[in-house]
Coordinates of C-alpha atoms in Angstrom, one line a residue:
X475 CA -100.8 38.2 1.1
X476 CA -99.7 39.7 -1.9
X477 CA -102.6 38.4 -3.8
X478 CA -105.1 40.2 -1.5
X479 CA -103.1 43.2 -1.5
X480 CA -102.9 43.3 -5.7
X481 CA -106.6 42.4 -5.5
X482 CA -107.5 45.5 -3.2
X483 CA -105.3 47.8 -5.6
X484 CA -107.2 46.8 -8.6
X485 CA -110.5 47.2 -6.8
X486 CA -109.4 50.6 -5.6
X487 CA -108.1 52.0 -9.3
X488 CA -111.6 50.6 -10.4
X489 CA -113.4 52.4 -7.9
X490 CA -111.7 55.5 -7.5
X491 CA -109.9 56.5 -10.2
X492 CA -111.8 56.6 -13.5
X493 CA -114.0 59.3 -14.6
X494 CA -112.5 61.8 -12.2
X495 CA -113.0 64.5 -14.4
X496 CA -116.1 63.9 -15.7
X497 CA -118.0 66.9 -13.7
X498 CA -116.5 70.1 -13.2
X499 CA -115.4 71.2 -9.6
X500 CA -118.1 71.9 -7.3
X501 CA -118.4 75.3 -5.1
X502 CA -117.0 76.0 -2.5
X503 CA -114.3 73.6 -1.4
X504 CA -113.5 71.9 -4.3
X505 CA -112.9 74.8 -6.3
X506 CA -111.4 76.8 -3.4
X507 CA -108.6 74.2 -3.0
X508 CA -108.0 73.5 -6.7
X509 CA -107.7 77.6 -7.3
X510 CA -105.1 77.6 -4.5
X511 CA -102.9 74.8 -5.9
X512 CA -103.2 76.6 -9.6
X513 CA -102.2 79.8 -8.1
X514 CA -99.2 78.0 -6.9
X515 CA -98.2 76.9 -10.4
X516 CA -99.1 80.2 -11.7
X517 CA -97.1 82.4 -9.2
X518 CA -94.2 79.7 -8.1
X519 CA -94.9 80.5 -4.6
X520 CA -95.4 77.0 -3.3
X521 CA -95.0 78.3 0.5
X522 CA -97.8 80.7 0.9
X523 CA -101.2 79.6 0.3
X524 CA -103.5 82.3 -1.8
X525 CA -106.9 83.1 -3.1
X526 CA -107.0 85.5 -6.0
X527 CA -103.4 85.9 -5.2
X528 CA -104.2 87.3 -1.9
X529 CA -102.9 85.0 1.7
X530 CA -105.4 82.2 2.3
X531 CA -105.6 82.1 6.4
X532 CA -108.1 79.2 6.3
X533 CA -105.7 76.0 5.6
X534 CA -102.0 75.1 5.8
X535 CA -100.3 73.6 2.2
X536 CA -99.4 70.2 2.5
X537 CA -103.0 69.2 0.2
X538 CA -102.2 71.7 -2.4
X539 CA -98.8 70.7 -2.8
X540 CA -100.5 67.5 -3.6
X541 CA -102.9 69.0 -6.2
X542 CA -100.3 71.7 -7.5
X543 CA -97.9 68.4 -8.4
X544 CA -100.8 66.6 -9.8
X545 CA -101.5 69.4 -11.9
X546 CA -98.1 70.3 -13.0
X547 CA -98.0 66.2 -14.3
X548 CA -101.5 66.1 -15.7
X549 CA -102.4 69.7 -16.3
X550 CA -104.8 71.9 -14.5
X551 CA -108.0 70.1 -14.8
X552 CA -110.8 68.4 -12.5
X553 CA -108.7 65.0 -12.7
X554 CA -105.5 66.2 -11.4
X555 CA -107.6 68.3 -8.7
X556 CA -109.1 65.4 -7.5
X557 CA -106.7 62.3 -8.4
X558 CA -104.7 63.1 -4.9
X559 CA -107.8 61.8 -3.1
X560 CA -108.2 58.9 -5.1
X561 CA -104.6 57.8 -4.2
X562 CA -105.6 58.6 -0.5
X563 CA -108.6 55.9 -1.2
X564 CA -105.7 53.4 -2.8
X565 CA -103.6 54.1 0.1
X566 CA -106.5 54.1 2.9
X567 CA -107.7 50.4 1.7
X568 CA -104.0 49.3 2.1
X569 CA -103.2 50.3 5.5
X570 CA -107.2 49.3 6.8
X571 CA -106.1 46.1 5.5
X572 CA -103.1 45.9 7.7
X573 CA -104.5 46.8 10.4
X574 CA -107.3 44.2 10.1
X575 CA -104.9 41.8 9.4
X576 CA -102.4 42.7 12.3
X577 CA -105.2 42.7 15.1
X578 CA -108.1 40.6 13.7
X579 CA -107.7 38.0 10.6
X580 CA -108.0 38.0 6.8
X581 CA -111.7 38.3 7.0
X582 CA -112.1 41.0 9.1
X583 CA -109.5 42.8 7.4
X584 CA -111.7 42.4 3.6
X585 CA -114.9 43.0 5.6
X586 CA -113.6 46.5 6.6
X587 CA -112.6 47.1 3.1
X588 CA -116.0 46.0 1.9
X589 CA -117.8 48.4 4.6
X590 CA -115.7 51.1 3.2
X591 CA -116.1 51.5 -0.2
X592 CA -119.7 49.8 -0.1
X593 CA -121.0 52.8 2.0
X594 CA -122.0 56.2 0.5
X595 CA -120.0 59.1 2.1
X596 CA -116.7 57.1 2.8
X597 CA -116.6 55.9 -1.0
X598 CA -117.5 59.4 -2.4
X599 CA -114.6 61.2 -0.5
X600 CA -112.6 59.3 -2.8
X601 CA -113.6 60.9 -6.0
X602 CA -113.6 64.4 -4.4
X603 CA -111.1 67.1 -4.4
X604 CA -111.4 68.1 -0.6
X605 CA -109.2 68.3 1.7
X606 CA -110.7 65.7 4.4
X607 CA -109.6 62.1 3.1
X608 CA -105.8 62.8 3.5
X609 CA -106.7 64.5 6.8
X610 CA -108.4 61.9 8.2
X611 CA -106.1 59.2 7.1
X612 CA -103.3 61.1 9.2
X613 CA -105.2 61.7 12.1
X614 CA -106.2 57.9 12.1
X615 CA -103.0 56.8 11.7
X616 CA -101.4 59.2 14.5
X617 CA -104.1 58.0 17.0
X618 CA -103.5 54.2 16.3
X619 CA -99.7 54.5 16.7
X620 CA -100.6 56.0 20.0
X621 CA -102.9 53.8 20.8
X622 CA -99.9 51.2 20.3
X623 CA -97.8 53.5 22.0
X624 CA -99.6 53.3 25.1
X625 CA -101.4 49.8 25.0
X626 CA -98.9 47.5 23.6
X627 CA -95.3 48.9 24.2
X628 CA -93.6 47.9 27.2
X629 CA -92.1 50.6 29.9
X630 CA -89.0 51.6 27.8
X631 CA -89.2 53.7 24.3
X632 CA -91.8 52.8 21.3
X633 CA -91.2 54.0 18.0
X634 CA -94.5 54.1 17.4
X635 CA -94.7 57.3 19.5
X636 CA -92.4 58.7 16.7
X637 CA -95.0 57.6 14.2
X638 CA -97.7 58.7 15.8
X639 CA -95.8 62.5 16.0
X640 CA -95.4 62.0 12.3
X641 CA -98.8 62.0 11.1
X642 CA -100.1 64.2 13.8
X643 CA -97.5 66.6 12.0
X644 CA -98.8 65.9 8.7
X645 CA -102.2 66.4 9.9
X646 CA -101.3 69.7 11.1
X647 CA -99.7 70.8 7.9
X648 CA -103.0 69.4 6.4
X649 CA -105.5 71.4 8.0
X650 CA -103.9 73.1 11.1
X651 CA -103.8 72.9 15.1
X652 CA -106.9 71.0 14.7
X653 CA -104.7 68.1 13.3
X654 CA -103.4 68.2 16.9
X655 CA -106.4 69.2 19.0
X656 CA -108.4 65.6 17.8
X657 CA -105.5 63.5 18.7
X658 CA -105.0 65.4 22.3
X659 CA -108.8 65.1 23.0
X660 CA -108.7 61.5 22.4
X661 CA -106.0 60.9 24.4
X662 CA -107.8 62.8 27.2
X663 CA -110.8 60.9 27.4
X664 CA -108.3 57.4 27.4
X665 CA -106.8 59.7 30.3
X666 CA -110.0 59.9 32.2
X667 CA -111.3 56.5 31.4
X668 CA -107.7 55.2 33.0
X669 CA -107.8 57.2 36.3
X670 CA -105.2 59.6 34.8
X671 CA -102.4 57.1 34.8
X672 CA -98.8 57.6 33.0
X673 CA -99.8 56.7 29.8
X674 CA -96.0 55.9 28.2
X675 CA -92.5 56.1 29.0
X676 CA -90.9 59.5 28.9
X677 CA -88.6 59.1 26.2
X678 CA -91.6 57.8 24.0
X679 CA -93.8 61.1 25.2
X680 CA -90.3 63.2 24.3
X681 CA -90.3 61.6 20.9
X682 CA -94.0 62.2 20.0
X683 CA -93.9 66.0 21.2
X684 CA -90.5 66.4 19.5
X685 CA -91.7 64.6 16.0
X686 CA -95.0 67.1 16.4
X687 CA -92.8 69.7 16.5
X688 CA -90.7 69.2 13.9
X689 CA -92.7 67.9 11.3
X690 CA -95.0 71.0 11.8
X691 CA -92.0 73.0 12.0
X692 CA -91.7 72.6 8.0
X693 CA -94.1 74.9 7.2
X694 CA -95.5 76.7 10.2
X695 CA -91.4 77.7 11.3
X696 CA -90.6 78.9 8.2
X697 CA -93.9 80.8 7.4
X698 CA -93.3 82.4 10.8
X699 CA -89.8 83.1 10.5
X700 CA -90.1 84.8 6.8
X701 CA -93.5 86.6 7.5
X702 CA -94.2 86.7 11.1
X703 CA -97.2 85.1 13.3
X704 CA -100.2 86.1 10.7
X705 CA -101.2 82.9 9.8
X706 CA -101.4 81.4 13.2
X707 CA -103.0 84.7 14.7
X708 CA -105.4 84.6 11.8
X709 CA -106.2 80.8 11.7
X710 CA -107.1 81.0 15.1
X711 CA -109.3 83.9 14.8
X712 CA -111.0 82.2 11.9
X713 CA -111.5 78.8 13.6
X714 CA -112.7 80.7 16.8
X715 CA -115.3 82.3 14.0
X716 CA -116.0 78.9 13.2
X717 CA -116.7 77.8 16.8
X718 CA -118.8 80.5 18.0
X719 CA -120.7 81.8 14.9
X720 CA -122.2 80.2 11.5
X721 CA -119.8 81.2 9.0
X722 CA -121.1 81.5 5.7
X723 CA -124.4 80.4 6.7
X724 CA -123.4 77.0 7.3
X725 CA -126.2 76.9 10.7
X726 CA -127.4 73.9 11.6
X727 CA -129.2 72.2 14.5
X728 CA -126.9 70.3 17.2
X729 CA -127.9 66.7 16.0
X730 CA -126.8 67.7 12.2
X731 CA -123.8 65.6 12.3
X732 CA -125.3 62.6 14.0
X733 CA -128.1 62.4 10.9
X734 CA -125.2 62.9 8.4
X735 CA -123.1 60.2 9.6
X736 CA -126.2 57.7 10.1
X737 CA -127.7 58.5 7.3
X738 CA -125.4 59.1 5.0
X739 CA -122.5 56.1 6.0
X740 CA -125.3 53.7 4.5
X741 CA -125.6 50.6 5.1
X742 CA -122.0 50.3 7.7
X743 CA -123.6 53.2 10.3
X744 CA -126.7 50.9 10.8
X745 CA -124.5 47.6 10.9
X746 CA -122.2 49.6 13.4
X747 CA -125.1 50.9 15.9
X748 CA -125.2 47.8 18.3
X749 CA -121.7 48.6 19.1
X750 CA -122.4 51.3 21.5
X751 CA -124.5 49.6 23.7
X752 CA -123.2 48.9 26.9
X753 CA -123.1 44.8 27.1
X754 CA -121.1 45.3 23.3
X755 CA -117.9 43.1 23.6
X756 CA -115.0 44.7 21.9
X757 CA -112.1 43.3 20.9
X758 CA -109.3 42.1 23.5
X759 CA -106.5 44.3 22.8
X760 CA -108.4 47.7 23.1
X761 CA -108.6 48.7 19.6
X762 CA -112.4 48.8 19.5
X763 CA -111.9 51.7 22.4
X764 CA -110.1 53.7 21.0
X765 CA -112.1 53.9 18.0
X766 CA -115.3 54.8 20.3
X767 CA -112.9 57.6 22.1
X768 CA -112.4 59.3 18.6
X769 CA -115.8 58.4 17.5
X770 CA -117.5 60.6 20.2
X771 CA -114.7 62.8 20.2
X772 CA -115.0 63.9 16.6
X773 CA -119.0 64.1 16.8
X774 CA -119.6 66.1 20.0
X775 CA -117.2 68.2 19.0
X776 CA -118.3 69.1 15.8
X777 CA -121.6 69.0 16.9
X778 CA -120.4 71.8 19.5
X779 CA -119.1 74.1 16.7
X780 CA -121.7 76.3 15.8
X781 CA -120.5 76.2 11.6
X782 CA -121.6 72.9 10.6
X783 CA -120.4 71.8 7.5
X784 CA -121.2 67.7 6.2
X785 CA -117.4 66.9 5.6
X786 CA -116.6 68.2 9.2
X787 CA -117.8 64.7 11.0
X788 CA -116.1 62.7 8.1
X789 CA -112.9 61.6 10.5
X790 CA -115.9 59.2 12.0
X791 CA -116.0 57.0 9.2
X792 CA -112.8 55.4 9.4
X793 CA -113.4 54.2 13.5
X794 CA -117.4 53.5 12.5
X795 CA -116.2 51.4 10.1
X796 CA -114.0 49.3 11.8
X797 CA -116.8 48.6 14.5
X798 CA -119.1 47.6 11.7
X799 CA -116.7 45.1 10.6
X800 CA -116.9 44.0 14.4
X801 CA -120.5 43.3 14.0
X802 CA -120.6 42.1 10.5
X803 CA -117.5 39.3 10.9
X804 CA -119.3 38.2 13.9
X805 CA -122.4 37.8 12.0
X806 CA -120.6 35.8 9.8
X807 CA -120.6 33.0 12.5
X808 CA -123.2 33.7 15.1
X809 CA -126.0 35.7 14.0
X810 CA -125.8 39.1 15.5
X811 CA -127.3 41.5 13.0
X812 CA -130.7 42.1 14.3
X813 CA -133.9 41.9 12.1
X814 CA -134.7 45.7 12.7
X815 CA -131.4 46.4 11.3
X816 CA -132.1 44.3 8.0
X817 CA -135.3 46.1 7.8
X818 CA -133.4 49.5 8.0
X819 CA -131.3 48.9 5.4
X820 CA -133.8 47.3 3.1
X821 CA -136.5 50.2 3.5
X822 CA -133.5 53.0 3.3
X823 CA -131.8 51.3 0.4
X824 CA -135.4 50.8 -1.4
X825 CA -135.8 54.7 -0.7
X826 CA -132.4 55.7 -2.3
X827 CA -133.1 53.6 -5.0
X828 CA -136.9 54.9 -5.7
X829 CA -135.0 58.6 -5.8
X830 CA -131.8 57.3 -8.1
X831 CA -135.1 56.2 -10.4
X832 CA -137.6 59.0 -10.0
X833 CA -134.9 62.0 -10.1
X834 CA -133.8 61.2 -13.9
X835 CA -137.5 60.4 -15.3
X836 CA -138.6 63.7 -13.6
X837 CA -135.7 65.3 -15.2
X838 CA -136.2 63.7 -18.6
X839 CA -140.2 65.0 -18.8
X840 CA -139.2 68.4 -17.0
X841 CA -141.3 70.1 -19.5
X842 CA -144.5 68.7 -17.9
X843 CA -144.0 70.0 -14.6
X844 CA -141.4 73.0 -14.6
X845 CA -144.0 75.3 -14.7
X846 CA -144.9 74.6 -11.1
X847 CA -141.7 76.2 -9.8
X848 CA -141.8 79.5 -8.8
X849 CA -138.6 80.7 -7.4
X850 CA -136.6 82.5 -10.6
X851 CA -133.5 81.0 -9.9
X852 CA -134.3 77.3 -9.5
X853 CA -136.6 78.2 -12.7
X854 CA -133.6 79.4 -14.7
X855 CA -131.6 76.3 -13.2
X856 CA -133.8 73.8 -14.8
X857 CA -133.9 75.8 -17.9
X858 CA -130.8 74.9 -18.6
X859 CA -129.6 72.5 -21.7
X860 CA -128.6 69.2 -19.8
X861 CA -128.9 65.8 -22.1
X862 CA -130.8 63.4 -20.8
X863 CA -130.6 60.0 -22.2
X864 CA -133.3 58.2 -20.8
X865 CA -132.0 55.1 -19.2
X866 CA -130.0 56.8 -15.9
X867 CA -133.0 55.2 -14.1
X868 CA -132.0 52.2 -14.8
X869 CA -129.2 52.8 -12.2
X870 CA -131.8 53.1 -9.2
X871 CA -133.3 49.7 -10.3
X872 CA -130.2 48.4 -10.2
X873 CA -129.7 49.6 -6.4
X874 CA -133.4 47.8 -5.7
X875 CA -132.1 44.9 -7.2
X876 CA -128.8 44.8 -5.3
X877 CA -130.7 45.7 -1.6
X878 CA -133.5 43.2 -2.2
X879 CA -131.2 40.4 -3.4
X880 CA -129.0 41.0 -0.6
X881 CA -131.5 41.0 2.0
X882 CA -132.7 37.9 0.5
X883 CA -129.7 35.8 1.3
X884 CA -129.0 37.1 4.4
X885 CA -130.2 33.7 6.1
X886 CA -129.3 31.1 3.9
X887 CA -125.9 32.8 3.6
X888 CA -124.7 35.9 5.4
X889 CA -121.3 36.3 3.8
X890 CA -123.2 36.3 0.3
X891 CA -125.6 38.8 1.4
X892 CA -122.4 40.9 2.9
X893 CA -120.7 40.8 -0.6
X894 CA -123.3 41.6 -2.8
X895 CA -124.5 44.5 -0.6
X896 CA -121.3 46.0 -0.3
X897 CA -119.7 45.5 -3.8
X898 CA -123.4 46.3 -5.3
X899 CA -123.5 49.5 -3.8
X900 CA -120.0 50.4 -4.6
X901 CA -120.6 50.1 -7.9
X902 CA -123.7 51.9 -8.0
X903 CA -122.4 54.9 -6.1
X904 CA -119.4 55.0 -9.5
X905 CA -122.6 54.5 -11.9
X906 CA -124.1 57.5 -9.9
X907 CA -121.1 59.9 -10.3
X908 CA -120.6 59.1 -14.0
X909 CA -124.3 59.1 -15.1
X910 CA -126.3 61.4 -12.7
X911 CA -124.2 63.9 -10.8
X912 CA -122.8 65.6 -14.1
X913 CA -126.4 66.3 -15.1
X914 CA -127.2 67.6 -12.0
X915 CA -124.1 69.9 -11.9
X916 CA -125.6 70.5 -15.3
X917 CA -128.2 72.5 -13.8
X918 CA -126.4 74.2 -10.2
X919 CA -123.8 75.7 -11.8
X920 CA -122.3 74.5 -15.7
X921 CA -123.9 77.7 -17.0
X922 CA -121.6 80.1 -14.9
X923 CA -118.8 77.8 -15.7
X924 CA -119.1 77.9 -19.3
X925 CA -119.2 81.7 -19.2
X926 CA -116.0 81.4 -17.1
X927 CA -114.4 79.2 -19.5
X928 CA -115.1 81.0 -22.9
X929 CA -113.2 83.7 -21.8
X930 CA -110.5 82.5 -19.7
X931 CA -107.7 83.9 -22.1
X932 CA -109.2 87.4 -22.3
X933 CA -107.2 88.9 -19.4
X934 CA -110.8 89.5 -17.7
X935 CA -112.1 90.5 -14.3
X936 CA -114.9 88.9 -13.1
X937 CA -117.3 90.6 -10.8
X938 CA -119.7 88.7 -8.9
X939 CA -123.1 90.3 -7.3
X940 CA -125.0 89.3 -4.3
X941 CA -123.2 85.4 -4.7
X942 CA -120.1 83.9 -3.8
X943 CA -118.1 81.7 -5.8
X944 CA -114.9 80.7 -6.2
X945 CA -115.5 79.0 -9.8
X946 CA -114.2 82.5 -11.6
X947 CA -110.8 82.1 -10.5
X948 CA -110.5 78.6 -11.3
X949 CA -112.4 78.3 -14.6
X950 CA -111.3 81.7 -15.7
X951 CA -107.9 81.2 -15.2
X952 CA -107.6 84.4 -13.4
X953 CA -103.9 85.8 -13.1
X954 CA -102.5 88.4 -11.1
X955 CA -103.0 90.9 -13.7
X956 CA -106.7 90.2 -14.1
X957 CA -107.4 90.0 -10.4
X958 CA -107.0 93.6 -10.3
X959 CA -109.6 95.5 -12.4
X960 CA -107.0 98.1 -13.0
X961 CA -104.7 95.8 -15.1
X962 CA -107.9 93.8 -16.9
X963 CA -108.2 93.7 -20.4
X964 CA -112.0 93.1 -19.6
X965 CA -114.5 93.4 -17.1
X966 CA -117.6 91.0 -16.9
X967 CA -120.6 91.2 -14.3
X968 CA -122.4 88.1 -13.0
X969 CA -125.0 87.4 -10.9
X970 CA -128.3 85.4 -10.3
X971 CA -131.0 86.0 -12.2
X972 CA -133.3 87.6 -9.3
X973 CA -130.7 89.9 -8.6
X974 CA -130.5 91.4 -11.9
X975 CA -132.5 94.9 -10.8
X976 CA -129.5 94.9 -8.3
X977 CA -126.7 95.1 -10.7
X978 CA -128.0 97.3 -13.4
X979 CA -128.8 100.0 -10.8
X980 CA -125.2 99.5 -9.3
X981 CA -124.0 99.5 -12.9
X982 CA -126.2 101.3 -15.1
X983 CA -123.9 101.3 -18.1
X984 CA -123.3 97.3 -17.9
X985 CA -124.3 95.7 -21.1
X986 CA -126.3 92.9 -20.9
X987 CA -124.9 89.6 -22.7
X988 CA -127.8 87.0 -22.0
X989 CA -129.4 84.9 -19.1
X990 CA -128.4 81.3 -19.0
X991 CA -129.3 78.2 -16.4
X992 CA -130.2 81.3 -13.6
X993 CA -127.4 83.4 -14.3
X994 CA -127.1 86.9 -16.1
X995 CA -124.1 88.3 -17.6
X996 CA -123.0 91.3 -18.2
X997 CA -119.8 93.4 -19.4
X998 CA -118.7 96.6 -18.5
X999 CA -116.5 98.5 -21.0
X1000 CA -113.3 99.8 -19.3
X1001 CA -112.1 103.3 -19.6
X1002 CA -108.5 103.6 -19.6

């Protein structure tokens, strides 16, 4: 199996590592997290997470440690900020290959990998700078080892209980107590289904609990001893706000995450749909049941939570891809994928391909229709100077070809059809990230980021009027001195173009520098 692992390593390196730095980090989360890591390097304080050099109550430090270490090695950059998740992608593929091989077979293990890298959102997250890929991996491994402890260990002590506690503790250090909550809720579902029978030996239960406490104490205990329980108190208050109120405008309907998973995890979500029928026969060892438990726990929990952000449901991707792999491997021998699924894959794939074709063409000829746009900020965005070469539409055409070719082969060679669909989609995603996404970013935020970069060596204080961003901290290289207006050398004020009147009324002495990309830039003379 060493050849398989080397091939998986090569595939993950090709898919996840190249071109990580070709596009600026995106507001909010990518820049937010990278800035916390940068401030760790700036201050040398690796124990307290900060934003603008003030305590950041939303996340523990484990992921920021990874990013800060990457920045220490490769410099403060987009590449260094995203590299930890590329590494997570490399490790995740090795993990799911091992699990698939242990509980199924080599064909299943490869099918699971190809489904994961050949679906949009699961693939894209390994190219991002957000916390969730590592958090999801830790939660998944914790639940996996809990499954072994409960379902496949004898009455005595199981070492897998320690592994379950270890990964749960790491999840807590990555994203807080929710790292334990998801595991606990999944366990409660199992307990209810099995009529509250004792899950494992008391020695295993004790080992799990002790390991969780020991690992999470590495930071939570130290922070509480050094600075008091402020983080836990404020963290719990913040989580309550997320649960009860749509923080930062992230209000969506109850079914939001159902749509995100169904449409965003194309095509694995469509392949997996039949596993939720009552007559579906899972695997013999029970892992498929646990995959369903965690899938529904995550989807229902974050549908109830009032604040809905797209990556909240990303923990469903690993269990859903496992279930999809069951369906696809069965189809290779006995047809199990229905015609309506093939039709759905074809229609959604063609729609995506057409969008990937039309978008570059529209932007290349934007002068012919841009006057129809009435919103001043959108019109300002579209006025940004973005260089479309003119061939980017070929990526959409290539995706259409992949879909049609894979669907045409489905009857004669299901295995080749699946291979074309998954690998073709994986490389199309990479092409989109290189050729299209940087240009979209050029309209949405690049003008503001270029301004911050141009003034990052001036000990400048940046003030944003009527819009929220973290870009000025990271790309302006804000220091402890420039974070305070009293100790800064220059004072710049930035707003979206539609709020210029408000800015000038509040700051009548502000000097207008220029407008670009939907943003207006001003300087205010400091009196010292």
